[in-house]
PDB file of C-alpha atoms in Angstrom:
ATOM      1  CA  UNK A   1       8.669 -19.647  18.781  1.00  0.00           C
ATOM      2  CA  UNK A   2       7.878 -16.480  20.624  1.00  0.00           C
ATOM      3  CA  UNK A   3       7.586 -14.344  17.474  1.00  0.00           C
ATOM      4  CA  UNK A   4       5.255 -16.792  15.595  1.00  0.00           C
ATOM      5  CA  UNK A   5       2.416 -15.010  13.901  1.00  0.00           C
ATOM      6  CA  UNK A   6      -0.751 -16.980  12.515  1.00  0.00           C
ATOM      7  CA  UNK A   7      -3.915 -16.128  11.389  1.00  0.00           C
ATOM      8  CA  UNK A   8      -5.526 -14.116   8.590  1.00  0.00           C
ATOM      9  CA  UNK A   9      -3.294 -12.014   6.876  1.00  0.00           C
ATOM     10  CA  UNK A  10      -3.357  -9.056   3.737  1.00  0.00           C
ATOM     11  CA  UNK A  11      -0.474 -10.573   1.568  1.00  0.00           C
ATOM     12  CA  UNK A  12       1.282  -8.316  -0.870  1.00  0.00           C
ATOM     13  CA  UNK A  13       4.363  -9.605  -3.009  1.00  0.00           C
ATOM     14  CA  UNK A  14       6.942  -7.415  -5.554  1.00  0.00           C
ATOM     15  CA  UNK A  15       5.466  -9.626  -8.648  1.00  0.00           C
ATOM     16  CA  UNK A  16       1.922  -8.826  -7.496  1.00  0.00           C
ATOM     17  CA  UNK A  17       0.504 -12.310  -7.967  1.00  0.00           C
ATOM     18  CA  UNK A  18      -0.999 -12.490  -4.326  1.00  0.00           C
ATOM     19  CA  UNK A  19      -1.187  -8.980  -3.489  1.00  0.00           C
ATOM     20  CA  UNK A  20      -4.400  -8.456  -2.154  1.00  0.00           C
ATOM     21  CA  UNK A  21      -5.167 -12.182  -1.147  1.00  0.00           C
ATOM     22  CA  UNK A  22      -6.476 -13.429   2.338  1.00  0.00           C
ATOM     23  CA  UNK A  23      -3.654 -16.160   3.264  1.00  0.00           C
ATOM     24  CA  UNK A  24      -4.385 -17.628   6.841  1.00  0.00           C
ATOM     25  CA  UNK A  25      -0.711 -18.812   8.456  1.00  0.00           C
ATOM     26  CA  UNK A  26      -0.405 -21.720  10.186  1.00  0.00           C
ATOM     27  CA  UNK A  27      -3.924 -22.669   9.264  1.00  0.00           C
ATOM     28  CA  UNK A  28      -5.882 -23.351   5.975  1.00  0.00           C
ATOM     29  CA  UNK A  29      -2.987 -21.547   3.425  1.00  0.00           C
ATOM     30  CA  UNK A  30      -4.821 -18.988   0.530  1.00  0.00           C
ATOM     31  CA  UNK A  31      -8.158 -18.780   1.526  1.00  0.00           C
ATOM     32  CA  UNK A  32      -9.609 -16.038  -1.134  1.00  0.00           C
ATOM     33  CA  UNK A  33      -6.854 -15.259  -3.847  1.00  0.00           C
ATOM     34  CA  UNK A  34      -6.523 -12.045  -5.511  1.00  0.00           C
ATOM     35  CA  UNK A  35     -10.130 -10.842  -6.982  1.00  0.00           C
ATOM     36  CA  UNK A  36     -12.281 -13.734  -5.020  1.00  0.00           C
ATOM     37  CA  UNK A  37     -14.557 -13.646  -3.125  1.00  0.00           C
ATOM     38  CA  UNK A  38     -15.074 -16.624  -1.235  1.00  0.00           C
ATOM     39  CA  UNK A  39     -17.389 -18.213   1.129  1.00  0.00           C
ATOM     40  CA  UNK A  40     -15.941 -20.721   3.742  1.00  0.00           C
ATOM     41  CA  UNK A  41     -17.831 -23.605   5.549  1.00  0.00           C
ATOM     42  CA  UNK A  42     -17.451 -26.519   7.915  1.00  0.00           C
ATOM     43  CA  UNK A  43     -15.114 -29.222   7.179  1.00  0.00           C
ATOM     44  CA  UNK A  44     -12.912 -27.180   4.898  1.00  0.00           C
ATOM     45  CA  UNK A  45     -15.338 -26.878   2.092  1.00  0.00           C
ATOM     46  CA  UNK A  46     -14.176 -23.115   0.378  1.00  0.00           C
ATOM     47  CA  UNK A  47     -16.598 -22.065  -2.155  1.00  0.00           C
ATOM     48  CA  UNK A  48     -15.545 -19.009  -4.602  1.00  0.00           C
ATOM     49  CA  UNK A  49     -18.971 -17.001  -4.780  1.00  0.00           C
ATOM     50  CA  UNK A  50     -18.155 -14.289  -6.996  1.00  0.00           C
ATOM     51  CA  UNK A  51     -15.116 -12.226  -8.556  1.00  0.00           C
ATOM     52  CA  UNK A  52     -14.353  -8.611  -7.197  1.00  0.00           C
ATOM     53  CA  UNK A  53     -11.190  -7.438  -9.225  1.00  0.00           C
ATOM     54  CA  UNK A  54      -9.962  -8.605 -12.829  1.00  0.00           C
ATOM     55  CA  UNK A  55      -7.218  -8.446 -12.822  1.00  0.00           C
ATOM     56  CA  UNK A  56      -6.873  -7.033  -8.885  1.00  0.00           C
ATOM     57  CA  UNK A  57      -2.751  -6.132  -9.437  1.00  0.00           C
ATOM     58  CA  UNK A  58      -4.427  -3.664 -11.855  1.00  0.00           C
ATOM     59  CA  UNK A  59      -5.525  -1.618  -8.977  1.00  0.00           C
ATOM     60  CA  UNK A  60      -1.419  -1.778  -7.123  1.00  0.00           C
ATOM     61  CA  UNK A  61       0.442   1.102  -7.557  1.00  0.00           C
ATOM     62  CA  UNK A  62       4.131   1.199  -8.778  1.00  0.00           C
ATOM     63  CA  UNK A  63       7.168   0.343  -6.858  1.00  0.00           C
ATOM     64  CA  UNK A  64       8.359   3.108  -5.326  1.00  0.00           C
ATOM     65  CA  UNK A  65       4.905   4.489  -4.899  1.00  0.00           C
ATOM     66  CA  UNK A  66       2.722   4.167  -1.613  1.00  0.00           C
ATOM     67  CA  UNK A  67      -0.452   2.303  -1.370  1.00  0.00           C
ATOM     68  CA  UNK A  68      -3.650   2.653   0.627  1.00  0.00           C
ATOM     69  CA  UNK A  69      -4.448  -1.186   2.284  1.00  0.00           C
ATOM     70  CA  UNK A  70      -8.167  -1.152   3.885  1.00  0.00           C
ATOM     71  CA  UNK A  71      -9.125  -4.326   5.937  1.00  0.00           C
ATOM     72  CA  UNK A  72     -12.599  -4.263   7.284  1.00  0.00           C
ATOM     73  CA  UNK A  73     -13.030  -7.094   9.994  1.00  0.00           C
ATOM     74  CA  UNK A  74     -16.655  -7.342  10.701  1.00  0.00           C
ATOM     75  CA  UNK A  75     -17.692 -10.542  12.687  1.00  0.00           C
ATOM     76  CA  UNK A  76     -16.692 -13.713  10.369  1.00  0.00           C
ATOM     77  CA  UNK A  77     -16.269 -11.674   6.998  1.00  0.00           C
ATOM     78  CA  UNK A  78     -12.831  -9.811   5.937  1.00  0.00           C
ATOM     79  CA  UNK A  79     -12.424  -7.331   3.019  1.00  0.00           C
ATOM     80  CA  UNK A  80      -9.337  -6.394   1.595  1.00  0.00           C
ATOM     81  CA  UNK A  81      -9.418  -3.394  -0.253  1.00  0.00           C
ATOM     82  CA  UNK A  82      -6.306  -1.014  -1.929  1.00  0.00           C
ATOM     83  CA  UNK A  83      -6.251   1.856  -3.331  1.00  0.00           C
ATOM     84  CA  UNK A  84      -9.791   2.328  -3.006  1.00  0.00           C
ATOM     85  CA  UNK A  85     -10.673  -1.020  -5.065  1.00  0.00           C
ATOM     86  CA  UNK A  86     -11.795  -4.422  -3.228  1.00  0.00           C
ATOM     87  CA  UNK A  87      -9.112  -7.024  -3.609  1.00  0.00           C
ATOM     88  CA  UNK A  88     -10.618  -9.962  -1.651  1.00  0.00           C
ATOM     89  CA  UNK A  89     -13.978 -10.868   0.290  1.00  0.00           C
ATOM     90  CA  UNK A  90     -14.118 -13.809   2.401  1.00  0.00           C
ATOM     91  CA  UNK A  91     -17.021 -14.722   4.494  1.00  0.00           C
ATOM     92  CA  UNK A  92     -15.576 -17.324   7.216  1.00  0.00           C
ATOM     93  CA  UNK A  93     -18.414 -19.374   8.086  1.00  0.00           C
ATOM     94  CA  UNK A  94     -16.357 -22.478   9.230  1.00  0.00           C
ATOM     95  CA  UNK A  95     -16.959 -21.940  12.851  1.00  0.00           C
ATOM     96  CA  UNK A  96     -14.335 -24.345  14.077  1.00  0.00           C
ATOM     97  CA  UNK A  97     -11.588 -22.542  12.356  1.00  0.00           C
ATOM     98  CA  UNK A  98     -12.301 -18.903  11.900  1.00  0.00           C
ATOM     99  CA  UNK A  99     -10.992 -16.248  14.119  1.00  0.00           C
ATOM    100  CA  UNK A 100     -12.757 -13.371  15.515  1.00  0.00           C
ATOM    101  CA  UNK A 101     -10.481 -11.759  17.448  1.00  0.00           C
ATOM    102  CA  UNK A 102      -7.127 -11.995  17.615  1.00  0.00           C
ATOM    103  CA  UNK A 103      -3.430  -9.706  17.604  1.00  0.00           C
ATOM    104  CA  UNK A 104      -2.814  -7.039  14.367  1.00  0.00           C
ATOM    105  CA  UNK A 105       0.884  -7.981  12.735  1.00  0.00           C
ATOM    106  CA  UNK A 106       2.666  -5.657   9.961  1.00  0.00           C
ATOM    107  CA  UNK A 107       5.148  -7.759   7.969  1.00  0.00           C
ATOM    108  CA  UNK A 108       7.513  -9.039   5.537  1.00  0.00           C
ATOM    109  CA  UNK A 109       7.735 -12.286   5.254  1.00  0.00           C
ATOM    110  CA  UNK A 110      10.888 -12.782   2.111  1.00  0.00           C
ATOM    111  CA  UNK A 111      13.288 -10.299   2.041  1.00  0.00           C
ATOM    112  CA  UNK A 112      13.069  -6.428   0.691  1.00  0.00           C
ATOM    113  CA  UNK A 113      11.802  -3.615   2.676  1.00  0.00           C
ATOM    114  CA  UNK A 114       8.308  -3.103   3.315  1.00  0.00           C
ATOM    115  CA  UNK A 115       7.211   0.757   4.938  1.00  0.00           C
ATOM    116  CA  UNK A 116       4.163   1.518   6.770  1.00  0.00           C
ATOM    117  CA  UNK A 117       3.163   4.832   7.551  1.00  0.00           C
ATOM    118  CA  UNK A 118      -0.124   6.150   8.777  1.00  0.00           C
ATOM    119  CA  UNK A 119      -1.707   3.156  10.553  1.00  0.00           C
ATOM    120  CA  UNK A 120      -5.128   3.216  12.217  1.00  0.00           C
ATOM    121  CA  UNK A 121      -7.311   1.296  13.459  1.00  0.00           C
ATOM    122  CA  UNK A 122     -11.350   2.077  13.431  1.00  0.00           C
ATOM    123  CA  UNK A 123     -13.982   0.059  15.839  1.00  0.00           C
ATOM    124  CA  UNK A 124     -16.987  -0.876  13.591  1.00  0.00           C
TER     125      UNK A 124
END
């Protein structure tokens, strides 16, 4: 498929059970869920470290209502953050699966509307 998209991705759902969460398509599924923060290694060993958030959809703002997404990509470890508040760490140290470069994909994956406004992108 032409339009495939894999990789690590910022999931946010309407319920906000994964909002926040590092999910990695077509790869290794939920990596660091919703207030983890997670350390991954060879051979698919994923070790949660610490928690960031409890409960992290505390920090989601209404529907209706626009939220601020930060992810900082810096070498092998990803932070989501929203609203301010870190959602998810993950330090990929799994050097046969991570990515550390790769395209930047805005999406819905199951139905609704999603709006973006104000995207940009920073060099660290």
């Amino acid at each position: 498929m032409p339009w495939q998209v894999s990789g690590y991705q910022f999931d946010m759902d309407s319920g906000n059970g994964y909002t926040g969460q590092l999910y990695e398509g077509q790869g290794r599924s939920i990596v660091a869920g919703p207030g983890e923060m997670v350390q991954l290694f060879a051979s698919g060993l994923r070790f949660v470290i610490g928690r960031v958030a409890e409960p992290a959809s505390q920090f989601v703002k209404p529907l209706g209502e626009w939220n601020q997404i930060e992810i900082i990509a810096r070498g092998n470890t990803l932070i989501h953050m929203m609203n301010g508040h870190v959602m998810s760490v993950t330090i990929d140290d799994d050097p046969a699966r991570r990515a550390l470069q790769g395209i930047i994909s805005l999406q819905l994956e199951a139905g609704g509307q999603i709006w973006y406004r104000n995207v940009w992108l920073k060099h660290l």
